Coordinates of C-alpha atoms and ligand atoms in Angstrom, one line a residue:
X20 CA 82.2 2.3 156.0
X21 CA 82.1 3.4 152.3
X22 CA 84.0 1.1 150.3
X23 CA 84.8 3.0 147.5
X24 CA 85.7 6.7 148.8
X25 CA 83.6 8.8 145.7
X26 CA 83.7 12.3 145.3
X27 CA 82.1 13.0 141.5
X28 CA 83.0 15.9 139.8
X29 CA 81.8 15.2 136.7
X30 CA 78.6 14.2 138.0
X31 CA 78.3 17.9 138.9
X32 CA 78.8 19.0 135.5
X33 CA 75.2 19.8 133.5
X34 CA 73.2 17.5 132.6
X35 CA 73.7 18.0 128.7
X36 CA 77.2 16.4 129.3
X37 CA 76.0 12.5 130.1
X38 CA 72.9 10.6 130.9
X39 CA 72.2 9.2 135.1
X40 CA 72.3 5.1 134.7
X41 CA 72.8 2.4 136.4
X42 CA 74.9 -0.5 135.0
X43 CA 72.5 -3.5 134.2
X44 CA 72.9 -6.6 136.3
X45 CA 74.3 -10.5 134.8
X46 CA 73.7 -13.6 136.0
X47 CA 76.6 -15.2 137.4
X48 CA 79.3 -12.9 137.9
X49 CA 82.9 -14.8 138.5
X50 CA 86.1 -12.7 139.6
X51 CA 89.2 -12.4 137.2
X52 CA 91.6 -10.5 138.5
X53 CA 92.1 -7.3 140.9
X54 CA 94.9 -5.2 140.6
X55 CA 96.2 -5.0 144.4
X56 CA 99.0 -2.1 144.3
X57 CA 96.6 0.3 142.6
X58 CA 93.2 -0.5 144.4
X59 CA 95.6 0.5 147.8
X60 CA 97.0 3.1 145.8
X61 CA 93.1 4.3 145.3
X62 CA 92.2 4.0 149.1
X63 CA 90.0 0.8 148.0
X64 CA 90.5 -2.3 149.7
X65 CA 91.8 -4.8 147.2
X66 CA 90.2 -7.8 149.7
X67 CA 86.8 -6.2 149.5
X68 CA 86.7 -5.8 145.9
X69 CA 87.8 -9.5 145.5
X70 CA 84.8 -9.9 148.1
X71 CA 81.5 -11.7 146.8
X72 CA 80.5 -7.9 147.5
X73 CA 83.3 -6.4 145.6
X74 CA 82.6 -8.8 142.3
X75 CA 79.0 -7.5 142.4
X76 CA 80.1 -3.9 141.9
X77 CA 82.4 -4.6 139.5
X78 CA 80.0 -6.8 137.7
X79 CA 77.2 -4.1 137.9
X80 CA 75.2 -5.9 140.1
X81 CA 75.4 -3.6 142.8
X82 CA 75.8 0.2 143.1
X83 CA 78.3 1.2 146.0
X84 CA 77.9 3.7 148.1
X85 CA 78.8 6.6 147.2
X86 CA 78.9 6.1 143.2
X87 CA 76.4 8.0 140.9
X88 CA 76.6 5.6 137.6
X89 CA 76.3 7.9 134.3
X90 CA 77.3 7.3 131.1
X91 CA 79.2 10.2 128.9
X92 CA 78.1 11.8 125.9
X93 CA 80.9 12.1 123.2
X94 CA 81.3 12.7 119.4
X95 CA 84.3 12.3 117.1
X96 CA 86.2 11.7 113.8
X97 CA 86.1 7.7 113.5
X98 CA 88.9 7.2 110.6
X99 CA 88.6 10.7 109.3
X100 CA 84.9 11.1 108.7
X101 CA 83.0 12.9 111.6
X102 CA 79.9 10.9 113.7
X103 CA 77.8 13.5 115.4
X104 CA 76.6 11.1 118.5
X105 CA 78.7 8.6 120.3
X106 CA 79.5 8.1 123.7
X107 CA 80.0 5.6 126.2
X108 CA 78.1 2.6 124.3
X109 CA 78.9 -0.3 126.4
X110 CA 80.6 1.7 129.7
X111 CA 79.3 3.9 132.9
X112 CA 81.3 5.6 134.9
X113 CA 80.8 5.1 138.4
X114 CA 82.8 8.2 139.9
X115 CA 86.0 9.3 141.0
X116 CA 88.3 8.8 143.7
X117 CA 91.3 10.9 145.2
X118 CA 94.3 9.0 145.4
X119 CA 97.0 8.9 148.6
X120 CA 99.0 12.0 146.4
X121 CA 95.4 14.1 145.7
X122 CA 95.3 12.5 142.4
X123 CA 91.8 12.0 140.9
X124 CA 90.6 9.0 139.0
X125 CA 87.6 7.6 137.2
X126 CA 86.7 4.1 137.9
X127 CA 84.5 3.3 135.1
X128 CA 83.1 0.0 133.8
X129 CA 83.0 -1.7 130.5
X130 CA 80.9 -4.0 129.2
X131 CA 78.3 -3.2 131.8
X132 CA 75.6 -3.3 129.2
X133 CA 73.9 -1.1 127.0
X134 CA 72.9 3.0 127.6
X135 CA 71.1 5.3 125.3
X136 CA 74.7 6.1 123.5
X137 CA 74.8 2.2 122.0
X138 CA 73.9 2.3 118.6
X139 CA 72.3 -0.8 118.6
X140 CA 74.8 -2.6 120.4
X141 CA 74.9 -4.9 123.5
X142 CA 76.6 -2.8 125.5
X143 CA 78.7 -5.6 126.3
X144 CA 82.2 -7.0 126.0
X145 CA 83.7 -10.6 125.2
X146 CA 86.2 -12.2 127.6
X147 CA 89.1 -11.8 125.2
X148 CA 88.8 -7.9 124.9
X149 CA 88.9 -7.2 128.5
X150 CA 92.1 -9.3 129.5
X151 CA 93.7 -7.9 126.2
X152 CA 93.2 -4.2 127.8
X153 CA 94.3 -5.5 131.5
X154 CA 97.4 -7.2 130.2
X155 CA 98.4 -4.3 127.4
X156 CA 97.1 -1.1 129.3
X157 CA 99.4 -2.7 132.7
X158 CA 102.0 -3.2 130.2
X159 CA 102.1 0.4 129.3
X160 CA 102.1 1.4 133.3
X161 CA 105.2 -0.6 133.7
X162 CA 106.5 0.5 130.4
X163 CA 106.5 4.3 131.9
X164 CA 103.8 5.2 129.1
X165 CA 101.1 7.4 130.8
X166 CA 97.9 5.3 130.2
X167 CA 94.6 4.2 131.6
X168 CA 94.9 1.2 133.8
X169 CA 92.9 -1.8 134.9
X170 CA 91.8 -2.2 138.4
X171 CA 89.6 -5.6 138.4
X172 CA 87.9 -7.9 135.8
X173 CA 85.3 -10.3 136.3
X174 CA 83.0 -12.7 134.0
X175 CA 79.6 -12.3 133.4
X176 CA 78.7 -15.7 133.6
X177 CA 76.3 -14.8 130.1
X178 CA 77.6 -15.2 126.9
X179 CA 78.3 -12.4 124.1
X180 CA 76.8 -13.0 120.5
X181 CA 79.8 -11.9 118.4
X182 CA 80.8 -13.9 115.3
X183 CA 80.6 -17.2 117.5
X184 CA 79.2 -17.1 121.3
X185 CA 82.1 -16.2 123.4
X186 CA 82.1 -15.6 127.3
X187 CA 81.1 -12.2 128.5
X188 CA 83.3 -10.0 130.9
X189 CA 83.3 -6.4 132.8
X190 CA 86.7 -4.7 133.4
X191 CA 86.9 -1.5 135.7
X192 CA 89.0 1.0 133.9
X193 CA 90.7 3.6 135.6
X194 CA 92.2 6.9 134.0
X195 CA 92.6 10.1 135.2
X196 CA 89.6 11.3 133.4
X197 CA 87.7 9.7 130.2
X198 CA 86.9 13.4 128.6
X199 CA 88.4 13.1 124.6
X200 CA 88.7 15.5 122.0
X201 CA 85.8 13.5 121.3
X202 CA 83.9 15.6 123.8
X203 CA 84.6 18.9 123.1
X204 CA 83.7 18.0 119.8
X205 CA 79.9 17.4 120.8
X206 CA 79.6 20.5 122.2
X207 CA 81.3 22.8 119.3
X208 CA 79.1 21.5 116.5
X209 CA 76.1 22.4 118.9
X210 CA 77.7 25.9 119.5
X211 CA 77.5 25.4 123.2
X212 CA 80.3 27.9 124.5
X213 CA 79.0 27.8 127.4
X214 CA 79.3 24.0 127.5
X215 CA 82.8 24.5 126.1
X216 CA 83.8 26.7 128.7
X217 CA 82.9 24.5 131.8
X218 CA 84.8 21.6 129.8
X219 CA 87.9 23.4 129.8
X220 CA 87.5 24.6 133.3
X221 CA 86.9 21.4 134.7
X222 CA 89.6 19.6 132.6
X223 CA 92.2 22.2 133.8
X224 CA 91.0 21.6 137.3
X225 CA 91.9 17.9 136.8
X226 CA 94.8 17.9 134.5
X227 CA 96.7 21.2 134.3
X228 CA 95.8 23.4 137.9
X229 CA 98.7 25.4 137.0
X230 CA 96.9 26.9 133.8
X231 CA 94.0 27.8 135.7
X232 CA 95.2 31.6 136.1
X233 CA 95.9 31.9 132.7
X234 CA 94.0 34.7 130.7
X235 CA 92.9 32.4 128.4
X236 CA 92.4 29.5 129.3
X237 CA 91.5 28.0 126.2
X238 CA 94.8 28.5 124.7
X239 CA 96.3 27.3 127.9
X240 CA 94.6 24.2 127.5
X241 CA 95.3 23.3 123.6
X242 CA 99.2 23.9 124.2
X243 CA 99.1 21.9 127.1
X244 CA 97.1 19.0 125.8
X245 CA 99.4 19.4 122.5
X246 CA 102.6 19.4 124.6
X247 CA 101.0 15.9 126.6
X248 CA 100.6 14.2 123.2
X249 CA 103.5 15.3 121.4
X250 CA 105.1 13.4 124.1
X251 CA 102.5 10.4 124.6
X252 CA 103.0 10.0 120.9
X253 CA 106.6 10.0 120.8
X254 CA 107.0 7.3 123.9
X255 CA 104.9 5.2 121.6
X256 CA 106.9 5.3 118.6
X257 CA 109.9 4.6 120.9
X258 CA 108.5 1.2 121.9
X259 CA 106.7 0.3 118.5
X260 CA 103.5 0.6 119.5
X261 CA 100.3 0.8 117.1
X262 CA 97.1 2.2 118.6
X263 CA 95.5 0.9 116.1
X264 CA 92.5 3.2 116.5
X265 CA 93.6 6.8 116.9
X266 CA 89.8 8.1 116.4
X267 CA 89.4 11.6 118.2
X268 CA 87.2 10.0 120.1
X269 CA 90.0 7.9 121.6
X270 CA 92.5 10.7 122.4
X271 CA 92.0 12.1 125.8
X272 CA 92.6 15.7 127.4
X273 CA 94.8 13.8 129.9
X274 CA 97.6 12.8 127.6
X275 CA 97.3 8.8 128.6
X276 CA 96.4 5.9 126.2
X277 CA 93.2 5.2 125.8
X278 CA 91.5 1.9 123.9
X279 CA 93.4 -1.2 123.7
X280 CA 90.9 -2.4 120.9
X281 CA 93.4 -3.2 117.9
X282 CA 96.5 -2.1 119.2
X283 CA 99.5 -4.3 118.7
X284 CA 103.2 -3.5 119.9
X285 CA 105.0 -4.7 116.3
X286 CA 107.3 -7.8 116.6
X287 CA 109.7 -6.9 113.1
X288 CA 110.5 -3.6 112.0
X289 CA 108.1 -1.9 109.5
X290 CA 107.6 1.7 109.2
X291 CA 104.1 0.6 107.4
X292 CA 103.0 -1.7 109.7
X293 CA 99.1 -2.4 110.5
X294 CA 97.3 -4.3 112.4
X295 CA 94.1 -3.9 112.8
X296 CA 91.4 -5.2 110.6
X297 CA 89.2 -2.5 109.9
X298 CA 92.1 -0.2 108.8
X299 CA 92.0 -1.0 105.3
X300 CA 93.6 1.8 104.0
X301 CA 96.6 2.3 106.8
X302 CA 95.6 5.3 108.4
X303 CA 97.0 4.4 111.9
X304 CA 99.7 2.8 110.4
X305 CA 103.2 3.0 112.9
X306 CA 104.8 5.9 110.5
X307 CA 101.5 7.7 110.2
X308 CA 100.7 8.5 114.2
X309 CA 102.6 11.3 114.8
X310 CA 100.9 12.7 111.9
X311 CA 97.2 11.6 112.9
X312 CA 97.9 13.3 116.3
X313 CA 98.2 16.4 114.9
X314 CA 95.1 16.1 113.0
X315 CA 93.5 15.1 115.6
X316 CA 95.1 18.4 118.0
X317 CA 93.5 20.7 114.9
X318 CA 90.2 19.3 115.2
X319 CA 90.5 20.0 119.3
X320 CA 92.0 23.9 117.8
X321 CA 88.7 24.5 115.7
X322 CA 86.7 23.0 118.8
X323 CA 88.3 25.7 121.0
X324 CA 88.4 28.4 118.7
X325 CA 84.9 30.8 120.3
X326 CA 86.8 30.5 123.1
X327 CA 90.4 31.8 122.1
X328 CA 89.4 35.0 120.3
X329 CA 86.5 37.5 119.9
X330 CA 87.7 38.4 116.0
X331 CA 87.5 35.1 114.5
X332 CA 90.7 35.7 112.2
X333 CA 92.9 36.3 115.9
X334 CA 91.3 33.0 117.4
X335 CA 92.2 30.9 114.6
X336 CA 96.1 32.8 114.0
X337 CA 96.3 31.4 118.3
X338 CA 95.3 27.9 117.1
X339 CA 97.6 27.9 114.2
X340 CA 100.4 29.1 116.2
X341 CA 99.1 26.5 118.9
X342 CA 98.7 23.6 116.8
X343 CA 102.5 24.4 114.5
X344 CA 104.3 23.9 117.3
X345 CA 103.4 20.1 117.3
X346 CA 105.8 18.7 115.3
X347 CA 108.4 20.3 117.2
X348 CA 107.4 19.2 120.0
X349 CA 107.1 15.8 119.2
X350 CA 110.5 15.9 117.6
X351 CA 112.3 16.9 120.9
X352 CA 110.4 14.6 123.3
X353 CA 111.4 12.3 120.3
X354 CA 114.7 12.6 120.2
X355 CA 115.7 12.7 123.8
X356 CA 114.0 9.4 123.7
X357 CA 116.1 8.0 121.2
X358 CA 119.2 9.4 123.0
X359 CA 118.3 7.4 125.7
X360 CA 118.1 4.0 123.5
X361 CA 121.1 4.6 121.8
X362 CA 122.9 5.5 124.8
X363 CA 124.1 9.1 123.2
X364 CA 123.5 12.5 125.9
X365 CA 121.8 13.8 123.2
X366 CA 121.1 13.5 119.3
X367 CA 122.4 16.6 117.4
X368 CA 121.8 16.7 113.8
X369 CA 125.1 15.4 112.4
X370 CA 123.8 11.9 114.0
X371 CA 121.1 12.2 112.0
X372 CA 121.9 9.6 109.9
X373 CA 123.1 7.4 112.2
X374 CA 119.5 7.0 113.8
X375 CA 117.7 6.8 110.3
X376 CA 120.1 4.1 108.9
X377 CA 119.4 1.9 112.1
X378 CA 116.2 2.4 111.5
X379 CA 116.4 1.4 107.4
X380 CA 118.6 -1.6 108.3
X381 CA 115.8 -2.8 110.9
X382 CA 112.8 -2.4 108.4
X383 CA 115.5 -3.9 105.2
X384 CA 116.1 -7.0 107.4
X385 CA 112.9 -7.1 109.4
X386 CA 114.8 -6.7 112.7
X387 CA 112.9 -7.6 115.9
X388 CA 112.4 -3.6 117.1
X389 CA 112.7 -4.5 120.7
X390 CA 115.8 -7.4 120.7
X391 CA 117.7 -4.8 118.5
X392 CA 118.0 -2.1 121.0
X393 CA 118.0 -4.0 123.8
X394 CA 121.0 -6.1 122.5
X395 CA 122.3 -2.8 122.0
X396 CA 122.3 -2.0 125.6
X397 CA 123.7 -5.5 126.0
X398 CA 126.7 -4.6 123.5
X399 CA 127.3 -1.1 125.1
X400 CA 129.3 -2.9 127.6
X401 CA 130.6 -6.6 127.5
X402 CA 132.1 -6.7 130.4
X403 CA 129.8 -5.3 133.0
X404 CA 129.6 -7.8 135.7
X405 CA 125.7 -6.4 136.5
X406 CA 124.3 -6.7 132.8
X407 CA 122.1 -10.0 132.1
X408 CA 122.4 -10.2 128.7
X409 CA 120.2 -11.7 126.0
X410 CA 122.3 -13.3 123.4
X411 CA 121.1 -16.6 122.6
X412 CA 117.6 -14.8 121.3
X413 CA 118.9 -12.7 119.3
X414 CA 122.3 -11.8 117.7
X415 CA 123.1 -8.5 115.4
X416 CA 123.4 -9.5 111.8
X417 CA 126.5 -8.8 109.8
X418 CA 124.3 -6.8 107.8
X419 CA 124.2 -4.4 110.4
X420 CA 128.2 -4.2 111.3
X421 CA 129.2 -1.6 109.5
X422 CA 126.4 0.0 111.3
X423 CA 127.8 -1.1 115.1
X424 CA 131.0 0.1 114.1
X425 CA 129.8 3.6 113.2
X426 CA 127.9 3.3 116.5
X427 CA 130.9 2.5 118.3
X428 CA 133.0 5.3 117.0
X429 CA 130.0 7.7 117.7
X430 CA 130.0 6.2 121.7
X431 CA 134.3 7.3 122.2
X432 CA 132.6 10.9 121.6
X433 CA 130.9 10.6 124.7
X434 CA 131.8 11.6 128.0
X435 CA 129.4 9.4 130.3
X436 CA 131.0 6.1 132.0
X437 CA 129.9 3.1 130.4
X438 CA 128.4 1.3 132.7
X439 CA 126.2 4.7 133.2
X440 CA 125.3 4.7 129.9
X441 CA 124.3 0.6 129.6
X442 CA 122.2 1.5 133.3
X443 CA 120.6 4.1 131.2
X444 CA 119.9 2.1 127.5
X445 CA 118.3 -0.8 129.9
X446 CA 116.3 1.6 131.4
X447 CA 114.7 2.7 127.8
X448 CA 115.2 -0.2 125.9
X449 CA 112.5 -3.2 127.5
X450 CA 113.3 -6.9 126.6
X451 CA 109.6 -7.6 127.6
X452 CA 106.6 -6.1 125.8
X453 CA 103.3 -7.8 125.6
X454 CA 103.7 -9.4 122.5
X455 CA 100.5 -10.4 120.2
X456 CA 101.0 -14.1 120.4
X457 CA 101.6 -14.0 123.9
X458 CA 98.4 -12.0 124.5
X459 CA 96.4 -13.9 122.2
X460 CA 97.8 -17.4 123.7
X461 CA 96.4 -16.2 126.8
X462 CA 93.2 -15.2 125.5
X463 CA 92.4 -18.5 123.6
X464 CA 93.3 -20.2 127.3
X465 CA 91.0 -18.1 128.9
X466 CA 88.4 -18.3 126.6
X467 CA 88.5 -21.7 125.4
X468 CA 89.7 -23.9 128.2
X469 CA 89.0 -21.0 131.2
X470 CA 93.0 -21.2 131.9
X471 CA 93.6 -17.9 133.4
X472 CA 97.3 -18.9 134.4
X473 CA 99.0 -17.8 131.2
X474 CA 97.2 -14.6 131.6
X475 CA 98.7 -13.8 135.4
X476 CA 101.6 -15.5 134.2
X477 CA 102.0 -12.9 131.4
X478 CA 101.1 -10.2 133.7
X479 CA 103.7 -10.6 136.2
X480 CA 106.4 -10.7 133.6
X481 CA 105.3 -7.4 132.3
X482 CA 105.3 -6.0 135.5
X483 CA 109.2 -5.3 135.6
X484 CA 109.9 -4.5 131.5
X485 CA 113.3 -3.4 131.9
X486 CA 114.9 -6.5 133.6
X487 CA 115.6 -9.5 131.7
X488 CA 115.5 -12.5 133.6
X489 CA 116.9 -16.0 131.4
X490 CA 114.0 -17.7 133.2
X491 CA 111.5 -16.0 131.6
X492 CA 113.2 -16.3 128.0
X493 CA 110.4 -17.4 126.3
X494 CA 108.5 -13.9 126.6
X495 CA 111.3 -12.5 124.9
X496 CA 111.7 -14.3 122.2
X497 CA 109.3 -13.1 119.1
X498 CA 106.8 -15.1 117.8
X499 CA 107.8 -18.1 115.5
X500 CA 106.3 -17.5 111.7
X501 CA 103.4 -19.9 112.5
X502 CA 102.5 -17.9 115.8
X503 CA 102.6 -14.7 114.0
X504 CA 99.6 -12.6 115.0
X505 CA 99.2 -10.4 111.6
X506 CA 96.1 -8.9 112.4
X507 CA 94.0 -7.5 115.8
X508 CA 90.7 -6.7 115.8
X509 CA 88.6 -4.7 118.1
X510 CA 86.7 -7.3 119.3
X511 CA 84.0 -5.3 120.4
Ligands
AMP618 P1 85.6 2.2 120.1 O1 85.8 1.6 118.7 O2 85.9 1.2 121.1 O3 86.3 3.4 120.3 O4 84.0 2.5 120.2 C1 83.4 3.4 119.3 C2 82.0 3.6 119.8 O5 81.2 2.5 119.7 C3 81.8 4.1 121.2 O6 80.8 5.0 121.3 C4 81.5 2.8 122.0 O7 80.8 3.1 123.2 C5 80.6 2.1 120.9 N1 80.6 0.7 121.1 C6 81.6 -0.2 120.9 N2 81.3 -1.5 121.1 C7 80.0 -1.4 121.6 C8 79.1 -2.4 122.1 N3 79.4 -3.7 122.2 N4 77.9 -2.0 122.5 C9 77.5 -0.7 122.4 N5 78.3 0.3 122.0 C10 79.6 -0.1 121.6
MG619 MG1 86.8 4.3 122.1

């Protein structure tokens, strides 16, 4: 019996699109953690892979069945300026698997040493890094943010030379395809269109079937990836989340979140906020993604443009058309989202300034984003027998009263039943997100006195976002100013 149930397409594609590898081998691989729902969900049998047999393919000690290990070639625009040759430095993908709905997935691993796309590095990934991505990209599952997801980790048993010796770990990633704008980049500045072409074909097989009659297809594909992100994008901005590193090389074709590096959901309110180190100058600040995005859409337009068009000036008036429509977009998926939080059918333009002076009033008084909507949901009906509210962590400030008040008035305008509309504002407004400190708590445990159980601990909280249990307090409540985590880093 296979254990894994493979079926590559991407390993059909040409060979100018990755190089054949095998993962190199460590010394004492351990087990960490194996995500059960979505190894079923994969037809993988979560027992196996926590197997002695399991650990060694997830470690890259052995090659299953089945797999044929290749690492992907890539480009991109890393913080604006263009790198001709990346690619999967310190990953290889193993394959793909069909899910119980026909769904396909990748089930790559990183930190499974280095391949010809390293640049010098080790190919290979600290502890900290890998449960950071488990715990944040599972977040965003549960969170309802499309996303790649974790499906096991394990240690290396083999240390990782980074600014001090740390220990070394593998986590198998899964996501519904690892292609990036990234990749189509590679190909444009070759002018391979005939590279180009089999890209979009095989991404519309995978991601958008339903374009794959379209008479051109390569338009098809940038309105559809530009309509994923607008709304990607916008569900971020919702919850507060940085990405830290919004490199075209880290957007994919699928629409989910990719690289958990230096992202950081924001505790306070701050339009400006940053956290990762190496952005000095605040490009992937919280105000600026939607922005970036769009950039980052253009540079998939000019990829796409041989493909749109014969006469050069008609392929890039399609792009342009293509790529205006973003902000739009984003706007709507936007706003319905903030409907949702606010508890209001719909935002029409005289609320306007109702949503932008929450908004002031939150970065004026450094409001904790998450505790202020969801006490909102809490207020939006007192005397709902169901609701568990939150009050003891955090109370509205007087400063904002005038603001309630306005809210208020704004909510006898609506027609929906209030305890509707609180079932709805809980249902977009989480009181658990995976806070920095919490993460980085359990990545010093893990790392320093190899305690996982703050990390599964953490985990299982996040698992149900939307459901505020008193018991688990604590992971509500943001960080006190001397657990402030001010600044992630990539750790890679
Ligand atoms: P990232 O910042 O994670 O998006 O990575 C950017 C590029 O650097 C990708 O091509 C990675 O594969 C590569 N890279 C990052 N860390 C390592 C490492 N430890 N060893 C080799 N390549 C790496
Ligand atoms: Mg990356």
């Amino acid at each position: 019996m296979t254990a894994i149930p493979f079926d590559n397409s991407y390993a059909r594609l040409p060979e100018a699109f990755y190089t054949r590898l095998d993962p190199t081998p460590v010394s004492d691989p351990a087990l960490i953690a194996v995500n059960r729902p979505l190894a079923l969900q994969l037809g993988v049998d979560p027992d196996w892979l926590a197997s002695d047999d399991g650990v060694k393919v997830i470690a890259g000690n052995a090659v299953p069945e089945g797999a044929e290990p290749l690492a992907s070639v890539y480009a991109g625009h890393q913080f604006g300026s263009y790198n001709p040759q990346l690619g999967d430095g310190r990953a290889i993908l193993l394959g793909e698997v069909v899910d119980d709905r026909g769904n396909r997935y990748d089930i790559q691993l990183k930190g499974s040493g280095p391949t010809p796309y390293s640049r010098g590095g080790d190919g290979r990934s600290p502890l900290g890094p890998v449960l950071r991505e488990y715990i944040v990209s599972e977040a965003m599952h549960a969170l309802g943010v499309p996303t790649t997801r974790s499906l096991a980790a394990v240690t290396t048993g083999e240390q990782v030379v980074r600014e001090e010796f740390l220990p070394g770990a593998v986590l198998a990633r899964v996501a519904s395809s690892h292609i990036r704008i990234g990749t189509f980049q590679y190909f444009a500045a070759r002018n391979d269109t005939d590279a180009l072409q089999r890209l979009v074909r095989h991404v519309l097989v995978r991601h958008y079937p339903d374009m794959l009659d379209s008479d051109n297809r390569g338009l098809a594909l940038l309105e559809s990836v530009i309509a994923r992100q607008a709304s990607l994008v916008a569900s971020w901005q919702l919850l507060g989340f940085i990405h830290g590193v919004m490199n075209t090389d880290n957007m994919l074709l699928s629409g989910e979140t990719i690289d958990y590096g230096p992202c950081a959901f924001m505790d306070d309110f701050g339009a400006d906020k940053v956290f990762s180190s190496i952005d000095h100058g605040g490009r992937y600040a919280y105000r600026n993604q939607p922005g970036i995005a769009h950039w980052n859409l253009a540079c998939l337009a000019q990829c796409l443009l041989p493909l749109l068009h014969e006469d050069k000036d008609r392929a890039v008036e399609l792009a342009q058309e293509s790529i205006d429509r973003f902000p739009d977009l984003f706007l709507q998926a936007h706003t319905r989202g903030m409907a949702r939080k606010l508890g209001l059918q719909e935002i029409g333009e005289p609320d306007t300034p109702l949503v932008e002076e929450l908004f002031q009033l939150m970065d004026q008084h450094r409001l904790d984003f998450t505790l202020t909507f969801r006490r909102l949901a809490d207020l939006a009906d007192e005397t709902s027998a169901s609701s568990v509210p939150m009050g003891e962590l955090f109370e509205i400030p007087d400063a904002l009263l005038p603001w309630l008040a306005r809210w208020r008035e704004r909510l006898q305008r609506e027609e929906t039943p209030t305890t509707q509309r609180q079932a709805t504002m809980y249902a977009a407004n989480p009181a658990f997100i995976p806070r920095n400190h919490l993460v980085e708590e359990t990545i010093q445990a893990a790392t320093h006195e190899q305690d996982l159980v703050p990390f599964f601990k953490l985990l299982e909280v996040l698992e149900a976002p939307y459901e505020y249990r008193p018991t688990d307090s604590r992971f509500a409540t943001p960080p006190r100013p001397e657990q402030e985590v001010r600044q992630t880093f990539c750790g890679t």
